[in-house]
mmCIF file of C-alpha atoms and ligand atoms in Angstrom:
data_model
loop_
_atom_site.group_PDB
_atom_site.id
_atom_site.type_symbol
_atom_site.label_atom_id
_atom_site.label_comp_id
_atom_site.label_asym_id
_atom_site.label_seq_id
_atom_site.Cartn_x
_atom_site.Cartn_y
_atom_site.Cartn_z
ATOM 1 C CA MET W 1 146.684 105.744 -21.942
ATOM 2 C CA ALA W 2 149.569 103.398 -22.424
ATOM 3 C CA LEU W 3 152.986 104.550 -23.398
ATOM 4 C CA ARG W 4 155.153 102.287 -25.474
ATOM 5 C CA THR W 5 158.906 102.110 -25.301
ATOM 6 C CA ILE W 6 160.322 103.745 -28.381
ATOM 7 C CA ARG W 7 162.670 101.351 -30.100
ATOM 8 C CA ILE W 8 166.013 102.858 -30.911
ATOM 9 C CA GLN W 9 168.501 102.295 -33.712
ATOM 10 C CA GLY W 10 170.169 98.912 -33.324
ATOM 11 C CA ASP W 11 166.889 97.203 -32.406
ATOM 12 C CA PRO W 12 166.228 94.578 -35.127
ATOM 13 C CA VAL W 13 162.528 95.494 -35.176
ATOM 14 C CA LEU W 14 163.503 98.701 -37.015
ATOM 15 C CA THR W 15 164.958 96.779 -39.954
ATOM 16 C CA LYS W 16 161.991 94.508 -40.675
ATOM 17 C CA LYS W 17 159.180 94.759 -43.170
ATOM 18 C CA CYS W 18 155.787 95.255 -41.525
ATOM 19 C CA ARG W 19 152.677 93.231 -42.213
ATOM 20 C CA GLU W 20 149.461 94.621 -43.671
ATOM 21 C CA ILE W 21 146.620 95.201 -41.251
ATOM 22 C CA THR W 22 143.831 92.967 -42.491
ATOM 23 C CA GLU W 23 141.178 94.001 -39.990
ATOM 24 C CA ILE W 24 140.808 97.104 -37.847
ATOM 25 C CA THR W 25 140.113 95.550 -34.484
ATOM 26 C CA PRO W 26 139.751 97.410 -31.156
ATOM 27 C CA LYS W 27 143.355 96.385 -30.547
ATOM 28 C CA ILE W 28 144.492 98.310 -33.620
ATOM 29 C CA ARG W 29 142.594 101.402 -32.432
ATOM 30 C CA GLU W 30 144.265 101.062 -29.069
ATOM 31 C CA LEU W 31 147.628 100.744 -30.777
ATOM 32 C CA ALA W 32 146.996 103.985 -32.705
ATOM 33 C CA GLU W 33 146.140 105.797 -29.463
ATOM 34 C CA ASP W 34 149.196 104.422 -27.706
ATOM 35 C CA MET W 35 151.383 105.504 -30.592
ATOM 36 C CA LEU W 36 150.014 109.042 -30.466
ATOM 37 C CA ASP W 37 150.428 109.258 -26.691
ATOM 38 C CA THR W 38 153.970 107.908 -26.961
ATOM 39 C CA SER W 39 154.823 110.359 -29.705
ATOM 40 C CA TYR W 40 153.463 113.390 -27.782
ATOM 41 C CA GLU W 41 155.192 112.290 -24.600
ATOM 42 C CA ALA W 42 158.506 112.195 -26.478
ATOM 43 C CA ASN W 43 157.781 115.617 -28.021
ATOM 44 C CA GLY W 44 157.541 113.988 -31.405
ATOM 45 C CA VAL W 45 154.903 114.500 -34.010
ATOM 46 C CA ARG W 46 154.997 111.165 -35.731
ATOM 47 C CA LEU W 47 155.584 107.521 -35.174
ATOM 48 C CA ALA W 48 155.473 104.306 -37.190
ATOM 49 C CA GLY W 49 154.477 100.847 -35.943
ATOM 50 C CA PRO W 50 157.983 99.363 -35.607
ATOM 51 C CA GLN W 51 159.089 102.305 -33.433
ATOM 52 C CA GLY W 52 156.479 101.141 -30.957
ATOM 53 C CA GLY W 53 157.735 97.574 -31.352
ATOM 54 C CA VAL W 54 154.836 96.487 -33.554
ATOM 55 C CA LEU W 55 155.449 95.149 -37.047
ATOM 56 C CA LYS W 56 152.205 96.420 -38.493
ATOM 57 C CA ARG W 57 151.634 98.916 -41.282
ATOM 58 C CA ILE W 58 150.388 101.870 -39.280
ATOM 59 C CA VAL W 59 151.656 105.446 -38.973
ATOM 60 C CA VAL W 60 150.541 108.428 -36.907
ATOM 61 C CA ILE W 61 151.442 111.990 -37.858
ATOM 62 C CA ASP W 62 150.416 115.271 -36.282
ATOM 63 C CA ILE W 63 151.641 118.138 -38.409
ATOM 64 C CA PRO W 64 149.066 120.820 -38.854
ATOM 65 C CA ASP W 65 148.727 122.179 -42.358
ATOM 66 C CA GLU W 66 145.716 123.677 -44.118
ATOM 67 C CA LYS W 67 143.925 120.419 -44.744
ATOM 68 C CA ASN W 68 145.214 117.793 -42.395
ATOM 69 C CA ASN W 69 145.793 117.786 -38.691
ATOM 70 C CA LEU W 70 145.975 114.470 -37.019
ATOM 71 C CA LEU W 71 146.630 111.636 -39.396
ATOM 72 C CA VAL W 72 146.334 107.951 -38.665
ATOM 73 C CA LEU W 73 147.337 105.944 -41.710
ATOM 74 C CA VAL W 74 146.592 102.246 -41.933
ATOM 75 C CA ASN W 75 148.335 100.319 -44.738
ATOM 76 C CA PRO W 76 149.649 103.506 -46.361
ATOM 77 C CA TYR W 77 151.513 103.476 -49.652
ATOM 78 C CA ILE W 78 152.907 106.056 -52.029
ATOM 79 C CA LYS W 79 150.753 106.204 -55.131
ATOM 80 C CA SER W 80 152.865 108.770 -56.935
ATOM 81 C CA HIS W 81 155.601 111.296 -56.339
ATOM 82 C CA THR W 82 157.119 114.267 -58.083
ATOM 83 C CA GLU W 83 160.334 114.017 -60.061
ATOM 84 C CA GLU W 84 161.643 117.088 -58.289
ATOM 85 C CA LEU W 85 163.581 116.524 -55.136
ATOM 86 C CA ALA W 86 163.805 118.642 -52.021
ATOM 87 C CA GLU W 87 166.291 118.538 -49.198
ATOM 88 C CA PHE W 88 165.159 118.700 -45.583
ATOM 89 C CA GLU W 89 166.905 118.189 -42.308
ATOM 90 C CA GLU W 90 165.395 115.081 -40.730
ATOM 91 C CA GLY W 91 165.412 113.620 -37.275
ATOM 92 C CA CYS W 92 163.788 110.545 -35.771
ATOM 93 C CA LEU W 93 162.687 109.469 -32.302
ATOM 94 C CA SER W 94 164.550 106.208 -32.908
ATOM 95 C CA LEU W 95 167.773 108.068 -33.702
ATOM 96 C CA LYS W 96 167.366 110.757 -31.104
ATOM 97 C CA GLY W 97 169.675 113.747 -31.300
ATOM 98 C CA LEU W 98 170.761 113.061 -34.864
ATOM 99 C CA TYR W 99 169.788 115.442 -37.652
ATOM 100 C CA GLU W 100 170.872 115.019 -41.249
ATOM 101 C CA LYS W 101 169.845 116.484 -44.561
ATOM 102 C CA VAL W 102 168.003 113.998 -46.736
ATOM 103 C CA SER W 103 166.897 114.438 -50.318
ATOM 104 C CA ARG W 104 163.470 113.073 -51.274
ATOM 105 C CA PRO W 105 160.720 113.756 -53.809
ATOM 106 C CA ASP W 106 159.231 117.171 -53.121
ATOM 107 C CA GLY W 107 155.618 116.010 -53.367
ATOM 108 C CA VAL W 108 153.803 112.724 -52.806
ATOM 109 C CA THR W 109 150.330 111.283 -53.080
ATOM 110 C CA VAL W 110 149.726 108.726 -50.369
ATOM 111 C CA CYS W 111 146.813 106.271 -50.162
ATOM 112 C CA ALA W 112 145.780 104.734 -46.858
ATOM 113 C CA GLN W 113 142.831 103.657 -44.752
ATOM 114 C CA ASP W 114 141.537 105.433 -41.672
ATOM 115 C CA LEU W 115 140.584 103.751 -38.412
ATOM 116 C CA ASP W 116 137.161 102.924 -39.841
ATOM 117 C CA GLY W 117 138.800 101.119 -42.730
ATOM 118 C CA LYS W 118 137.765 103.873 -45.120
ATOM 119 C CA PRO W 119 140.285 104.543 -47.913
ATOM 120 C CA PHE W 120 141.584 108.073 -48.346
ATOM 121 C CA GLU W 121 144.249 109.915 -50.267
ATOM 122 C CA ILE W 122 146.555 112.764 -49.269
ATOM 123 C CA GLU W 123 148.508 115.021 -51.553
ATOM 124 C CA ALA W 124 151.382 116.591 -49.717
ATOM 125 C CA THR W 125 154.378 118.808 -50.280
ATOM 126 C CA GLY W 126 156.925 120.336 -47.950
ATOM 127 C CA LEU W 127 157.228 119.094 -44.394
ATOM 128 C CA LEU W 128 154.209 116.803 -44.553
ATOM 129 C CA ALA W 129 155.585 115.101 -47.682
ATOM 130 C CA VAL W 130 158.887 114.558 -45.880
ATOM 131 C CA CYS W 131 157.159 113.119 -42.816
ATOM 132 C CA LEU W 132 154.983 110.792 -44.847
ATOM 133 C CA GLN W 133 157.966 109.394 -46.735
ATOM 134 C CA HIS W 134 160.064 109.127 -43.584
ATOM 135 C CA GLU W 135 157.343 107.261 -41.678
ATOM 136 C CA LEU W 136 156.381 104.993 -44.577
ATOM 137 C CA ASP W 137 160.050 104.020 -44.864
ATOM 138 C CA HIS W 138 159.907 102.692 -41.303
ATOM 139 C CA LEU W 139 157.244 100.205 -42.403
ATOM 140 C CA ASP W 140 159.788 98.655 -44.750
ATOM 141 C CA GLY W 141 162.654 98.643 -42.298
ATOM 142 C CA THR W 142 164.320 101.810 -43.579
ATOM 143 C CA VAL W 143 165.519 104.727 -41.451
ATOM 144 C CA PHE W 144 166.445 108.165 -42.771
ATOM 145 C CA ILE W 145 170.207 107.659 -42.612
ATOM 146 C CA ASP W 146 169.786 104.755 -45.052
ATOM 147 C CA HIS W 147 169.246 107.446 -47.696
ATOM 148 C CA LEU W 148 172.679 108.956 -47.121
ATOM 149 C CA SER W 149 175.845 108.071 -48.994
ATOM 150 C CA ARG W 150 177.945 105.337 -47.427
ATOM 151 C CA LEU W 151 180.423 107.877 -46.075
ATOM 152 C CA LYS W 152 177.777 110.158 -44.593
ATOM 153 C CA LYS W 153 175.924 107.219 -43.126
ATOM 154 C CA ASP W 154 179.083 105.959 -41.396
ATOM 155 C CA ARG W 155 179.670 109.445 -40.027
ATOM 156 C CA ALA W 156 176.077 109.647 -38.816
ATOM 157 C CA LYS W 157 176.426 106.311 -37.038
ATOM 158 C CA THR W 158 179.576 107.488 -35.282
ATOM 159 C CA LYS W 159 177.782 110.669 -34.220
ATOM 160 C CA LEU W 160 174.914 108.587 -32.866
ATOM 161 C CA ARG W 161 177.263 106.395 -30.852
ATOM 162 C CA LYS W 162 178.840 109.510 -29.306
ATOM 163 C CA LEU W 163 175.422 110.944 -28.486
ATOM 164 C CA ARG W 164 174.432 107.733 -26.705
ATOM 165 C CA LYS W 165 177.685 107.652 -24.781
ATOM 166 C CA ASN W 166 177.086 111.213 -23.577
ATOM 167 C CA ASP W 167 173.513 110.327 -22.668
ATOM 168 C CA LYS W 168 174.738 107.506 -20.481
ATOM 169 C CA GLN W 169 177.281 109.717 -18.759
ATOM 170 C CA ALA W 170 174.775 112.501 -18.123
HETATM 171 NI NI1 NI Z 201 161.676 108.007 -37.855
#
C-alpha cells in the first residue's frame, strides 16, 4: 500500500486537463489502489487522478448504493444528463474543511472502462450523480467552487484561506 499526498487547492496540477489512459498497465492498477488507500486514509470516499498528483483520466468512488459499491472509472465521460438540477452541499479532499452548495444536473449517465479495459455505463441520481460529476470535473481541471458565482467563489476562497491559517496555528 502506498499513500499519495493529496494535492490541495493552489497546486497547479488541480487546474490541468488530464490525459486519456491508452493502456491499462500494472502501473495504472497500482495507481487505482493507491488512490483508494489514500482516499480511505483521509476519510474520503472518492478521489480523481490530479488529486493524487497524476494527470490521468481515472477516478475512484466508494459510495454504496443498490447497484454500485466500489467504482474505478478509467476514461470516464458523461454521456447524458437530466435537465433538472439538484442542489447538494459538496466538499473535497483538496479543499478540506470547505462545504458549499452546488447546483448540478440531478441525474447522469456516465460511460467508462474498468481496470480490465471493459467498457461500462452507470446511471446515477442523488449523491452518486453528484460525486461522479464532481470527480469528472477534476479531470478537466475544475473544482466544485468553480461552479459558484464570482461573489460566492471569492467568499469561499477567503474561507479556505482562514481554514488553512487555523490549521497551521493548531
Ligand atoms: Ni474533489
